[in-house]
CSV table of C-alpha atoms in Angstrom, one decimal:
chain,number,residue,atom,x,y,z
A,24,UNK,CA,-12.5,15.3,22.0
A,25,UNK,CA,-10.9,13.6,25.0
A,26,UNK,CA,-7.3,12.4,24.7
A,27,UNK,CA,-7.9,9.7,27.4
A,28,UNK,CA,-7.7,6.1,26.0
A,29,UNK,CA,-10.6,3.7,26.6
A,30,UNK,CA,-9.8,0.7,28.7
A,31,UNK,CA,-9.9,-1.7,25.7
A,32,UNK,CA,-7.5,0.6,23.9
A,33,UNK,CA,-5.1,0.6,26.8
A,34,UNK,CA,-5.2,-3.1,27.2
A,35,UNK,CA,-4.5,-3.7,23.5
A,36,UNK,CA,-1.6,-1.2,23.4
A,37,UNK,CA,-0.1,-2.9,26.5
A,38,UNK,CA,0.1,-6.1,24.5
A,39,UNK,CA,2.1,-4.6,21.7
A,40,UNK,CA,5.8,-5.4,22.2
A,41,UNK,CA,8.0,-2.4,22.3
A,42,UNK,CA,11.3,-3.8,21.0
A,43,UNK,CA,12.9,-4.6,17.8
A,44,UNK,CA,12.4,-8.1,16.5
A,45,UNK,CA,15.8,-9.6,15.4
A,46,UNK,CA,16.8,-13.2,15.1
A,47,UNK,CA,13.6,-14.4,16.8
A,48,UNK,CA,14.0,-12.2,19.9
A,49,UNK,CA,12.5,-8.9,21.0
A,50,UNK,CA,15.4,-6.6,21.9
A,51,UNK,CA,16.1,-3.0,22.9
A,52,UNK,CA,17.6,-0.7,20.4
A,53,UNK,CA,21.3,0.2,20.5
A,54,UNK,CA,21.8,2.6,23.5
A,55,UNK,CA,18.2,2.1,24.5
A,56,UNK,CA,16.9,4.8,22.1
A,57,UNK,CA,13.1,5.1,21.8
A,58,UNK,CA,10.4,7.2,20.1
A,59,UNK,CA,6.8,8.0,20.6
A,60,UNK,CA,3.8,6.9,18.5
A,61,UNK,CA,0.9,9.3,18.4
A,62,UNK,CA,-2.8,9.1,17.8
A,63,UNK,CA,-3.4,11.6,14.9
A,64,UNK,CA,-7.0,12.2,16.1
A,65,UNK,CA,-5.9,13.6,19.4
A,66,UNK,CA,-2.1,14.1,19.3
A,67,UNK,CA,-1.7,11.9,22.4
A,68,UNK,CA,1.2,9.5,22.8
A,69,UNK,CA,-0.1,5.9,22.6
A,70,UNK,CA,3.1,3.9,22.9
A,71,UNK,CA,6.8,4.4,23.3
A,72,UNK,CA,8.9,1.9,21.3
A,73,UNK,CA,12.5,1.0,20.4
A,74,UNK,CA,14.2,3.3,17.8
A,75,UNK,CA,16.6,1.2,15.7
A,76,UNK,CA,20.1,2.4,14.8
A,77,UNK,CA,22.1,1.5,11.6
A,78,UNK,CA,23.9,-1.1,13.8
A,79,UNK,CA,20.5,-2.6,14.7
A,80,UNK,CA,19.7,-2.7,11.0
A,81,UNK,CA,22.9,-4.6,10.3
A,82,UNK,CA,22.0,-7.1,13.1
A,83,UNK,CA,18.7,-7.7,11.5
A,84,UNK,CA,20.3,-8.3,8.1
A,85,UNK,CA,22.8,-10.6,9.7
A,86,UNK,CA,19.9,-12.6,11.2
A,87,UNK,CA,18.1,-12.8,7.8
A,88,UNK,CA,21.3,-13.9,6.0
A,89,UNK,CA,21.9,-16.6,8.7
A,90,UNK,CA,18.4,-18.0,8.3
A,91,UNK,CA,18.3,-17.8,4.5
A,92,UNK,CA,19.7,-21.2,3.5
A,93,UNK,CA,17.6,-23.2,6.0
A,94,UNK,CA,14.4,-21.3,5.0
A,95,UNK,CA,15.0,-21.8,1.3
A,96,UNK,CA,15.5,-25.5,2.0
A,97,UNK,CA,12.3,-25.7,4.1
A,98,UNK,CA,9.6,-27.8,2.3
A,99,UNK,CA,7.1,-25.7,0.4
A,100,UNK,CA,4.3,-27.3,2.3
A,101,UNK,CA,5.8,-26.3,5.6
A,102,UNK,CA,6.1,-22.7,4.4
A,103,UNK,CA,2.6,-22.9,3.2
A,104,UNK,CA,1.3,-24.2,6.5
A,105,UNK,CA,3.0,-21.4,8.5
A,106,UNK,CA,1.4,-18.7,6.2
A,107,UNK,CA,-2.0,-20.4,6.5
A,108,UNK,CA,-1.6,-20.5,10.3
A,109,UNK,CA,-0.7,-16.8,10.2
A,110,UNK,CA,-3.9,-16.1,8.3
A,111,UNK,CA,-5.9,-18.0,10.8
A,112,UNK,CA,-4.3,-16.0,13.7
A,113,UNK,CA,-5.1,-12.8,11.8
A,114,UNK,CA,-8.8,-13.9,11.7
A,115,UNK,CA,-8.7,-14.6,15.5
A,116,UNK,CA,-7.2,-11.2,16.2
A,117,UNK,CA,-8.9,-9.1,13.5
A,118,UNK,CA,-10.5,-6.8,15.9
A,119,UNK,CA,-7.2,-6.1,17.7
A,120,UNK,CA,-5.5,-5.4,14.4
A,121,UNK,CA,-8.3,-3.1,13.2
A,122,UNK,CA,-8.4,-1.1,16.4
A,123,UNK,CA,-4.6,-0.8,16.5
A,124,UNK,CA,-4.6,0.6,12.9
A,125,UNK,CA,-7.3,3.1,13.8
A,126,UNK,CA,-5.4,4.2,16.9
A,127,UNK,CA,-2.1,4.9,15.1
A,128,UNK,CA,-3.2,5.8,11.6
A,129,UNK,CA,-6.7,7.4,12.2
A,130,UNK,CA,-8.9,5.6,9.6
A,131,UNK,CA,-12.4,4.8,10.6
A,132,UNK,CA,-12.7,1.4,12.3
A,133,UNK,CA,-14.9,0.0,9.6
A,134,UNK,CA,-12.1,0.7,7.1
A,135,UNK,CA,-9.5,-0.8,9.3
A,136,UNK,CA,-11.6,-4.0,9.4
A,137,UNK,CA,-11.6,-3.9,5.6
A,138,UNK,CA,-7.9,-3.6,5.5
A,139,UNK,CA,-7.5,-6.6,7.9
A,140,UNK,CA,-9.6,-8.7,5.6
A,141,UNK,CA,-7.7,-7.5,2.5
A,142,UNK,CA,-4.3,-7.8,4.0
A,143,UNK,CA,-5.0,-11.2,5.4
A,144,UNK,CA,-5.9,-12.5,2.0
A,145,UNK,CA,-2.2,-12.1,0.9
A,146,UNK,CA,-1.3,-14.6,3.6
A,147,UNK,CA,-4.0,-17.1,2.4
A,148,UNK,CA,-3.3,-16.5,-1.3
A,149,UNK,CA,0.5,-17.0,-1.0
A,150,UNK,CA,0.1,-19.9,1.3
A,151,UNK,CA,-1.5,-21.6,-1.7
A,152,UNK,CA,1.1,-20.3,-4.1
A,153,UNK,CA,4.0,-21.6,-2.0
A,154,UNK,CA,3.3,-25.2,-3.2
A,155,UNK,CA,2.8,-24.2,-6.8
A,156,UNK,CA,6.3,-23.0,-7.7
A,157,UNK,CA,7.2,-24.8,-10.9
A,158,UNK,CA,9.7,-25.0,-13.7
A,159,UNK,CA,9.9,-26.9,-17.0
A,160,UNK,CA,11.7,-29.7,-18.6
A,161,UNK,CA,12.0,-30.6,-22.2
A,162,UNK,CA,14.1,-31.4,-25.3
A,163,UNK,CA,15.9,-28.5,-26.9
A,164,UNK,CA,15.0,-27.7,-30.5
A,165,UNK,CA,18.2,-29.2,-31.8
A,166,UNK,CA,17.5,-32.5,-30.1
A,167,UNK,CA,20.9,-32.6,-28.4
A,168,UNK,CA,19.9,-32.3,-24.8
A,169,UNK,CA,17.3,-31.6,-22.2
A,170,UNK,CA,16.5,-28.2,-20.9
A,171,UNK,CA,15.7,-27.8,-17.2
A,172,UNK,CA,14.3,-24.5,-16.0
A,173,UNK,CA,14.0,-24.1,-12.3
A,174,UNK,CA,13.0,-21.4,-9.8
A,175,UNK,CA,14.9,-20.6,-6.6
A,176,UNK,CA,14.5,-17.9,-3.9
A,177,UNK,CA,16.1,-14.5,-4.7
A,178,UNK,CA,17.5,-14.3,-1.2
A,179,UNK,CA,17.5,-11.9,1.7
A,180,UNK,CA,15.1,-9.0,1.1
A,181,UNK,CA,14.6,-5.6,2.6
A,182,UNK,CA,11.1,-4.1,2.8
A,183,UNK,CA,10.2,-0.4,3.5
A,184,UNK,CA,6.5,-0.1,4.1
A,185,UNK,CA,4.3,3.0,4.2
A,186,UNK,CA,2.2,4.5,7.0
A,187,UNK,CA,-1.2,4.6,5.2
A,188,UNK,CA,-1.9,0.8,5.0
A,189,UNK,CA,0.3,-0.5,7.8
A,190,UNK,CA,-1.1,-4.1,7.8
A,191,UNK,CA,-1.8,-4.7,4.1
A,192,UNK,CA,1.5,-3.3,2.9
A,193,UNK,CA,3.3,-5.6,5.3
A,194,UNK,CA,1.5,-8.7,4.3
A,195,UNK,CA,1.6,-7.9,0.6
A,196,UNK,CA,5.4,-8.0,0.7
A,197,UNK,CA,6.1,-10.5,3.5
A,198,UNK,CA,3.7,-13.3,2.3
A,199,UNK,CA,5.1,-13.8,-1.2
A,200,UNK,CA,8.7,-13.5,0.1
A,201,UNK,CA,8.1,-16.3,2.7
A,202,UNK,CA,6.2,-18.4,0.2
A,203,UNK,CA,9.2,-18.2,-2.2
A,204,UNK,CA,11.7,-19.0,0.4
A,205,UNK,CA,13.2,-15.6,1.1
A,206,UNK,CA,14.1,-14.2,4.5
A,207,UNK,CA,13.2,-10.6,5.3
A,208,UNK,CA,14.1,-7.4,7.1
A,209,UNK,CA,11.1,-5.0,7.4
A,210,UNK,CA,11.3,-1.3,8.3
A,211,UNK,CA,7.8,-0.1,9.0
A,212,UNK,CA,6.9,3.6,8.8
A,213,UNK,CA,7.7,5.4,12.1
A,214,UNK,CA,4.3,7.0,12.0
A,215,UNK,CA,2.5,3.7,12.1
A,216,UNK,CA,4.8,0.9,13.3
A,217,UNK,CA,2.6,-0.8,15.9
A,218,UNK,CA,0.4,-2.8,13.5
A,219,UNK,CA,3.5,-4.5,11.9
A,220,UNK,CA,4.9,-5.2,15.3
A,221,UNK,CA,1.7,-6.8,16.5
A,222,UNK,CA,1.6,-8.8,13.2
A,223,UNK,CA,5.2,-10.0,13.9
A,224,UNK,CA,3.9,-11.5,17.2
A,225,UNK,CA,1.3,-13.5,15.2
A,226,UNK,CA,4.0,-14.7,12.8
A,227,UNK,CA,6.0,-15.8,15.7
A,228,UNK,CA,3.0,-17.7,17.1
A,229,UNK,CA,2.4,-19.3,13.7
A,230,UNK,CA,5.8,-21.0,14.0
A,231,UNK,CA,8.0,-18.9,11.8
A,232,UNK,CA,11.6,-19.8,12.5
A,233,UNK,CA,14.0,-17.3,14.1
A,234,UNK,CA,15.5,-14.8,11.7
A,235,UNK,CA,13.1,-15.4,8.8
A,236,UNK,CA,11.4,-12.1,9.4
A,237,UNK,CA,13.0,-9.2,11.3
A,238,UNK,CA,11.4,-5.9,12.2
A,239,UNK,CA,13.4,-2.7,12.8
A,240,UNK,CA,11.3,0.4,13.3
A,241,UNK,CA,13.3,3.7,13.3
A,242,UNK,CA,13.1,7.4,13.1
A,243,UNK,CA,16.3,7.4,11.2
A,244,UNK,CA,15.1,5.8,8.0
A,245,UNK,CA,17.8,6.9,5.6
A,246,UNK,CA,20.6,6.2,8.0
A,247,UNK,CA,19.4,2.7,8.7
A,248,UNK,CA,18.3,1.8,5.1
A,249,UNK,CA,21.4,2.9,3.2
A,250,UNK,CA,23.9,0.4,4.7
A,251,UNK,CA,21.4,-2.5,4.4
A,252,UNK,CA,20.8,-1.7,0.7
A,253,UNK,CA,24.6,-1.3,0.2
A,254,UNK,CA,25.4,-4.7,1.8
A,255,UNK,CA,26.3,-7.2,-0.9
A,256,UNK,CA,24.4,-10.0,0.9
A,257,UNK,CA,21.1,-8.3,0.2
A,258,UNK,CA,19.4,-9.4,-3.0
A,259,UNK,CA,16.0,-7.7,-3.1
A,260,UNK,CA,14.5,-4.3,-2.2
A,261,UNK,CA,10.8,-3.6,-2.1
A,262,UNK,CA,9.4,-0.1,-1.3
A,263,UNK,CA,6.0,1.5,-1.2
A,264,UNK,CA,6.0,5.3,-1.0
A,265,UNK,CA,6.6,8.5,-2.9
A,266,UNK,CA,8.3,8.6,-6.3
A,267,UNK,CA,11.1,10.9,-5.3
A,268,UNK,CA,12.1,8.5,-2.4
A,269,UNK,CA,11.7,5.5,-4.7
A,270,UNK,CA,14.0,7.1,-7.3
A,271,UNK,CA,16.7,7.5,-4.7
A,272,UNK,CA,16.3,4.0,-3.5
A,273,UNK,CA,16.5,2.6,-7.0
A,274,UNK,CA,19.8,4.6,-7.5
A,275,UNK,CA,21.1,3.0,-4.3
A,276,UNK,CA,20.0,-0.4,-5.3
A,277,UNK,CA,21.7,-0.1,-8.7
A,278,UNK,CA,25.1,-0.3,-7.0
A,279,UNK,CA,24.4,-3.9,-6.0
A,280,UNK,CA,22.2,-4.7,-9.0
A,281,UNK,CA,19.4,-5.6,-6.6
A,282,UNK,CA,16.1,-6.9,-7.7
A,283,UNK,CA,13.6,-4.1,-6.9
A,284,UNK,CA,9.9,-3.8,-6.6
A,285,UNK,CA,8.7,-0.2,-6.4
A,286,UNK,CA,5.0,0.9,-5.8
A,287,UNK,CA,5.3,4.6,-6.0
A,288,UNK,CA,3.1,7.7,-6.4
A,289,UNK,CA,-0.2,8.0,-8.2
A,290,UNK,CA,-2.2,10.7,-9.9
A,291,UNK,CA,-5.2,8.6,-10.8
A,292,UNK,CA,-7.7,9.9,-13.3
A,293,UNK,CA,-11.4,9.2,-12.7
A,294,UNK,CA,-13.1,9.6,-16.1
A,295,UNK,CA,-16.9,10.0,-16.3
A,296,UNK,CA,-18.3,9.8,-19.9
A,297,UNK,CA,-21.6,11.3,-20.9
A,298,UNK,CA,-23.2,7.9,-21.1
A,299,UNK,CA,-22.1,6.9,-17.6
A,300,UNK,CA,-24.6,5.6,-15.0
A,301,UNK,CA,-24.3,8.5,-12.6
A,302,UNK,CA,-25.5,6.4,-9.7
A,303,UNK,CA,-22.6,4.1,-10.2
A,304,UNK,CA,-20.2,7.0,-10.9
A,305,UNK,CA,-21.1,8.8,-7.7
A,306,UNK,CA,-20.8,5.7,-5.5
A,307,UNK,CA,-17.5,4.8,-7.3
A,308,UNK,CA,-16.2,8.4,-6.7
A,309,UNK,CA,-16.9,8.3,-3.0
A,310,UNK,CA,-15.0,5.0,-2.7
A,311,UNK,CA,-12.1,5.9,-5.0
A,312,UNK,CA,-11.6,9.3,-3.3
A,313,UNK,CA,-12.5,9.1,0.4
A,314,UNK,CA,-11.4,5.6,1.2
A,315,UNK,CA,-8.6,5.8,3.8
A,316,UNK,CA,-9.4,9.6,4.1
A,317,UNK,CA,-8.0,10.0,0.6
A,318,UNK,CA,-4.6,8.9,1.8
A,319,UNK,CA,-4.0,6.1,-0.8
A,320,UNK,CA,-1.8,5.9,-3.9
A,321,UNK,CA,-4.8,4.4,-5.6
A,322,UNK,CA,-7.1,7.3,-4.6
A,323,UNK,CA,-8.8,9.1,-7.5
A,324,UNK,CA,-6.9,12.3,-7.9
A,325,UNK,CA,-8.3,14.0,-11.0
A,326,UNK,CA,-12.0,13.8,-11.7
A,327,UNK,CA,-12.3,14.3,-15.5
A,328,UNK,CA,-16.0,14.5,-16.2
A,329,UNK,CA,-17.8,15.1,-19.5
A,330,UNK,CA,-19.2,18.7,-19.6
A,331,UNK,CA,-22.7,17.5,-20.3
A,332,UNK,CA,-22.9,15.7,-16.9
A,333,UNK,CA,-20.3,17.6,-14.9
A,334,UNK,CA,-22.7,19.8,-13.0
A,335,UNK,CA,-25.1,17.1,-12.0
A,336,UNK,CA,-22.2,14.8,-11.0
A,337,UNK,CA,-20.6,17.6,-8.9
A,338,UNK,CA,-23.8,18.5,-7.1
A,339,UNK,CA,-24.7,14.9,-6.3
A,340,UNK,CA,-21.2,14.2,-5.0
A,341,UNK,CA,-21.1,17.4,-2.9
A,342,UNK,CA,-24.5,16.5,-1.4
A,343,UNK,CA,-23.1,13.2,-0.2
A,344,UNK,CA,-19.9,14.7,1.0
A,345,UNK,CA,-21.6,17.3,3.1
A,346,UNK,CA,-23.3,14.5,5.1
A,347,UNK,CA,-20.0,12.8,6.0
A,348,UNK,CA,-19.2,12.7,9.7
A,349,UNK,CA,-15.7,13.8,10.8
A,350,UNK,CA,-14.1,12.5,14.0
A,351,UNK,CA,-11.9,9.9,15.7
A,352,UNK,CA,-12.1,6.6,13.8
A,353,UNK,CA,-13.2,4.7,16.9
A,354,UNK,CA,-16.5,6.6,17.1
A,355,UNK,CA,-19.7,5.2,15.6
A,356,UNK,CA,-20.6,6.5,12.1
A,357,UNK,CA,-17.4,8.3,11.4
A,358,UNK,CA,-16.6,8.5,7.7
A,359,UNK,CA,-13.6,10.9,7.7
A,360,UNK,CA,-10.8,10.4,10.3
A,361,UNK,CA,-7.7,12.6,10.7
A,362,UNK,CA,-5.0,13.1,8.2
A,363,UNK,CA,-1.7,11.6,9.3
A,364,UNK,CA,0.0,14.9,10.5
A,365,UNK,CA,-0.1,18.7,10.2
A,366,UNK,CA,1.9,18.7,7.0
A,367,UNK,CA,-0.8,16.7,5.3
A,368,UNK,CA,-3.5,19.2,6.5
A,369,UNK,CA,-1.4,22.1,5.2
A,370,UNK,CA,-0.8,20.5,1.8
A,371,UNK,CA,-4.6,19.9,1.3
A,372,UNK,CA,-5.3,23.5,2.2
A,373,UNK,CA,-2.6,24.8,-0.2
A,374,UNK,CA,-3.9,22.7,-3.1
A,375,UNK,CA,-7.5,23.9,-2.6
A,376,UNK,CA,-6.4,27.5,-2.3
A,377,UNK,CA,-4.4,27.3,-5.5
A,378,UNK,CA,-7.3,25.9,-7.4
A,379,UNK,CA,-9.7,28.6,-6.0
A,380,UNK,CA,-7.2,31.3,-6.9
A,381,UNK,CA,-7.3,30.0,-10.5
A,382,UNK,CA,-11.1,30.1,-10.6
A,383,UNK,CA,-12.4,26.9,-9.1
A,384,UNK,CA,-15.5,26.8,-7.0
A,385,UNK,CA,-15.7,25.0,-3.6
A,386,UNK,CA,-19.0,23.1,-3.3
A,387,UNK,CA,-18.3,21.4,0.0
A,388,UNK,CA,-15.7,21.7,2.7
A,389,UNK,CA,-12.5,23.5,1.9
A,390,UNK,CA,-11.1,24.1,5.4
A,391,UNK,CA,-9.0,22.5,8.1
A,392,UNK,CA,-11.0,21.6,11.3
A,393,UNK,CA,-10.1,23.4,14.5
A,394,UNK,CA,-9.3,20.4,16.7
A,395,UNK,CA,-6.6,18.8,18.8
A,396,UNK,CA,-6.2,16.3,15.9
A,397,UNK,CA,-5.2,16.8,12.3
A,398,UNK,CA,-8.5,16.9,10.5
A,399,UNK,CA,-9.4,18.4,7.1
A,400,UNK,CA,-13.0,18.7,5.9
A,401,UNK,CA,-14.0,16.4,3.0
A,402,UNK,CA,-14.0,18.7,0.1
A,403,UNK,CA,-15.4,19.0,-3.4
A,404,UNK,CA,-13.9,21.6,-5.8
A,405,UNK,CA,-15.3,22.0,-9.3
A,406,UNK,CA,-14.4,24.0,-12.5
A,407,UNK,CA,-10.7,23.3,-11.8
A,408,UNK,CA,-8.6,25.1,-14.4
A,409,UNK,CA,-5.8,23.4,-16.4
A,410,UNK,CA,-2.4,23.9,-14.8
A,411,UNK,CA,-3.8,23.9,-11.2
A,412,UNK,CA,-1.5,22.2,-8.7
A,413,UNK,CA,-4.3,20.0,-7.6
A,414,UNK,CA,-4.3,18.3,-11.0
A,415,UNK,CA,-0.5,17.7,-11.1
A,416,UNK,CA,0.3,16.7,-7.5
A,417,UNK,CA,-0.9,13.7,-5.5
A,418,UNK,CA,-3.4,15.1,-3.1
A,419,UNK,CA,-3.3,12.4,-0.4
A,420,UNK,CA,-6.3,13.9,1.4
A,421,UNK,CA,-10.1,14.1,1.3
A,422,UNK,CA,-10.3,16.6,-1.6
A,423,UNK,CA,-12.2,15.8,-4.8
A,424,UNK,CA,-11.3,18.0,-7.7
A,425,UNK,CA,-13.4,18.1,-10.9
A,426,UNK,CA,-12.3,19.2,-14.4
A,427,UNK,CA,-14.3,18.8,-17.6
A,428,UNK,CA,-13.8,17.5,-21.2
A,429,UNK,CA,-15.9,17.3,-24.3
A,430,UNK,CA,-14.6,14.5,-26.6
A,431,UNK,CA,-13.3,11.0,-25.9
A,432,UNK,CA,-9.9,11.9,-27.3
A,433,UNK,CA,-9.7,14.9,-25.0
A,434,UNK,CA,-10.7,12.8,-22.0
A,435,UNK,CA,-7.9,10.3,-22.8
A,436,UNK,CA,-5.4,13.0,-23.3
A,437,UNK,CA,-6.2,14.6,-20.0
A,438,UNK,CA,-6.2,11.3,-18.2
A,439,UNK,CA,-2.7,10.5,-19.6
A,440,UNK,CA,-1.3,13.9,-19.0
A,441,UNK,CA,0.8,12.9,-16.0
A,442,UNK,CA,4.2,11.3,-15.3
A,443,UNK,CA,2.3,8.8,-13.1
A,444,UNK,CA,0.5,5.6,-14.2
A,445,UNK,CA,-0.7,3.5,-11.3
A,446,UNK,CA,-4.5,3.2,-11.7
A,447,UNK,CA,-7.3,4.8,-13.6
A,448,UNK,CA,-11.1,4.6,-13.2
A,449,UNK,CA,-13.5,4.8,-16.1
A,450,UNK,CA,-17.3,5.1,-16.0
A,451,UNK,CA,-19.2,4.4,-19.3
A,452,UNK,CA,-22.1,2.2,-20.3
A,453,UNK,CA,-20.5,1.7,-23.8
A,454,UNK,CA,-18.8,-1.7,-23.7
A,455,UNK,CA,-16.7,-0.9,-26.8
A,456,UNK,CA,-15.6,2.4,-25.3
A,457,UNK,CA,-14.6,0.6,-22.1
A,458,UNK,CA,-12.4,-1.8,-24.1
A,459,UNK,CA,-10.8,1.1,-25.9
A,460,UNK,CA,-10.0,2.7,-22.5
A,461,UNK,CA,-8.2,-0.5,-21.4
A,462,UNK,CA,-5.7,0.0,-24.3
A,463,UNK,CA,-5.7,3.9,-24.3
A,464,UNK,CA,-5.1,4.7,-20.6
A,465,UNK,CA,-1.5,4.5,-19.5
A,466,UNK,CA,-1.9,2.9,-16.1
A,467,UNK,CA,-1.0,-0.5,-14.6
A,468,UNK,CA,-4.5,-1.0,-13.3
A,469,UNK,CA,-8.0,0.1,-14.3
A,470,UNK,CA,-11.4,0.0,-12.7
A,471,UNK,CA,-14.2,-0.1,-15.2
A,472,UNK,CA,-17.4,1.2,-13.5
A,473,UNK,CA,-16.0,0.4,-10.1
A,474,UNK,CA,-14.1,2.6,-7.6
A,475,UNK,CA,-11.9,-0.1,-5.9
A,476,UNK,CA,-9.6,-2.5,-7.8
A,477,UNK,CA,-7.3,-4.0,-5.2
A,478,UNK,CA,-7.4,-7.8,-4.7
A,479,UNK,CA,-4.8,-10.2,-3.4
A,480,UNK,CA,-5.4,-12.4,-6.5
A,481,UNK,CA,-4.6,-9.6,-8.9
A,482,UNK,CA,-1.2,-8.0,-9.9
A,483,UNK,CA,-0.9,-4.6,-8.2
A,484,UNK,CA,1.5,-2.1,-9.7
A,485,UNK,CA,2.0,0.8,-12.1
A,486,UNK,CA,3.8,2.1,-15.2
A,487,UNK,CA,5.8,5.2,-15.9
A,488,UNK,CA,6.9,6.9,-12.6
A,489,UNK,CA,4.4,4.9,-10.5
A,490,UNK,CA,6.7,1.9,-10.2
A,491,UNK,CA,8.3,-1.3,-11.2
A,492,UNK,CA,7.1,-4.8,-10.6
A,493,UNK,CA,3.9,-6.3,-9.3
A,494,UNK,CA,2.5,-7.4,-5.9
A,495,UNK,CA,-0.2,-9.9,-5.5
A,496,UNK,CA,-1.6,-12.4,-8.0
A,497,UNK,CA,0.3,-15.2,-9.7
A,498,UNK,CA,2.8,-12.5,-10.7
A,499,UNK,CA,3.6,-11.5,-7.1
A,500,UNK,CA,5.6,-14.5,-6.1
A,501,UNK,CA,7.9,-14.3,-9.2
A,502,UNK,CA,9.3,-11.0,-7.8
A,503,UNK,CA,11.0,-13.2,-5.2
A,504,UNK,CA,12.2,-16.0,-7.5
A,505,UNK,CA,15.1,-16.2,-9.9
A,506,UNK,CA,15.1,-18.4,-12.9
A,507,UNK,CA,17.9,-20.9,-13.5
A,508,UNK,CA,18.4,-22.8,-16.8
A,509,UNK,CA,20.4,-26.0,-16.9
A,510,UNK,CA,21.3,-28.0,-20.1
A,511,UNK,CA,21.7,-31.7,-19.8
A,512,UNK,CA,23.4,-33.1,-23.0
A,513,UNK,CA,22.2,-36.4,-24.4
A,514,UNK,CA,25.7,-37.9,-24.2
């Protein structure tokens, strides 16, 4: 695989600004520090960009604070129009955004296009929600006065976004904040910052005032984030990433009693009952597991299949997996791109080996790919024993692990046997059973006979150690609004 960039790739990368975006200006980092962004499919450096310092982070927060009052006072229709224009610009540049994501993150180009469509919908959805922020007015029960309940922006917000969905995770946070009237500092992941930086250029073109959104990419995440979170002017923290990091951030945020939204780890069960339509279940499994190369918090992690259909399900899935094409995401027909780095490849290998050591069988894949990139074969492992690491840890790779159950109660128990609770998937043709699963499974979201649940109009989030708060839907904007009650006496 050649490490040379095609001309269209070079042209696109040359258009990505390399600085920090603070107060409406693209600037160098303190002392001119930079870092390299790599293509995980080849290991090649694709862009060298500014590396923000803690002082740069403070400058970004200063800019957000300075812009807060004016942005909060901006007419909702104006905020709505800017978000709508941003959505239109995303449509105009959808191929640029998709290619940029593939270059820095590795996912197949078709999936990147899907992310652009999905991420763009948050801009459109919240452009519509910006003009629908309401309160209420009415007589109190005693009849002595009028109650006024109003909503106001929470205030300056700090966003820490992950590397696996660099566009959608930015829009899912930025759009509701802007709709509500909050200003923002965004720290994109150092592994995939270019998409956010390109999107910032589109927000600028859409007419976003200076200081409303500020972008500070850095290799020193903790050093930059800690003083921002500790600053008493900050009022909101939103993070998408691992549970251990989220726990530390919540602890830091507690000192300032910040509003927090946390979308954390997942260990999603994919439960296939004996009456499931196996055609639907297999298609759902491929989507739920191998989308984004398995690198998604919503990825199905534990396939819990009724013993009567487990062998057929496993064989049918393995047959499809063996046909998947591995390679750089820009190539035609690629299904599986690279994992994000060598650590991800090593983790996938260790989890598979532990399962095999405990008696599991590998039906497809099971090995790293010898290549200049960071590839791991799409893998199916069946007869996974209880206690295997692969059933407890978030895989974050293209490995499908199958365990079995015999009764509905056992299936529910296995599905809930985790500290996580982001999403679950259930396949059954029994409508009553499906309704029982809605109540029985301890997750914030559930897909019933479907392998993808995310939608901008729906509240995204989990329970237990998978997070706090919701993103998207009617609920999403309320994460950026505070409620104020006023009593007006009759006399």
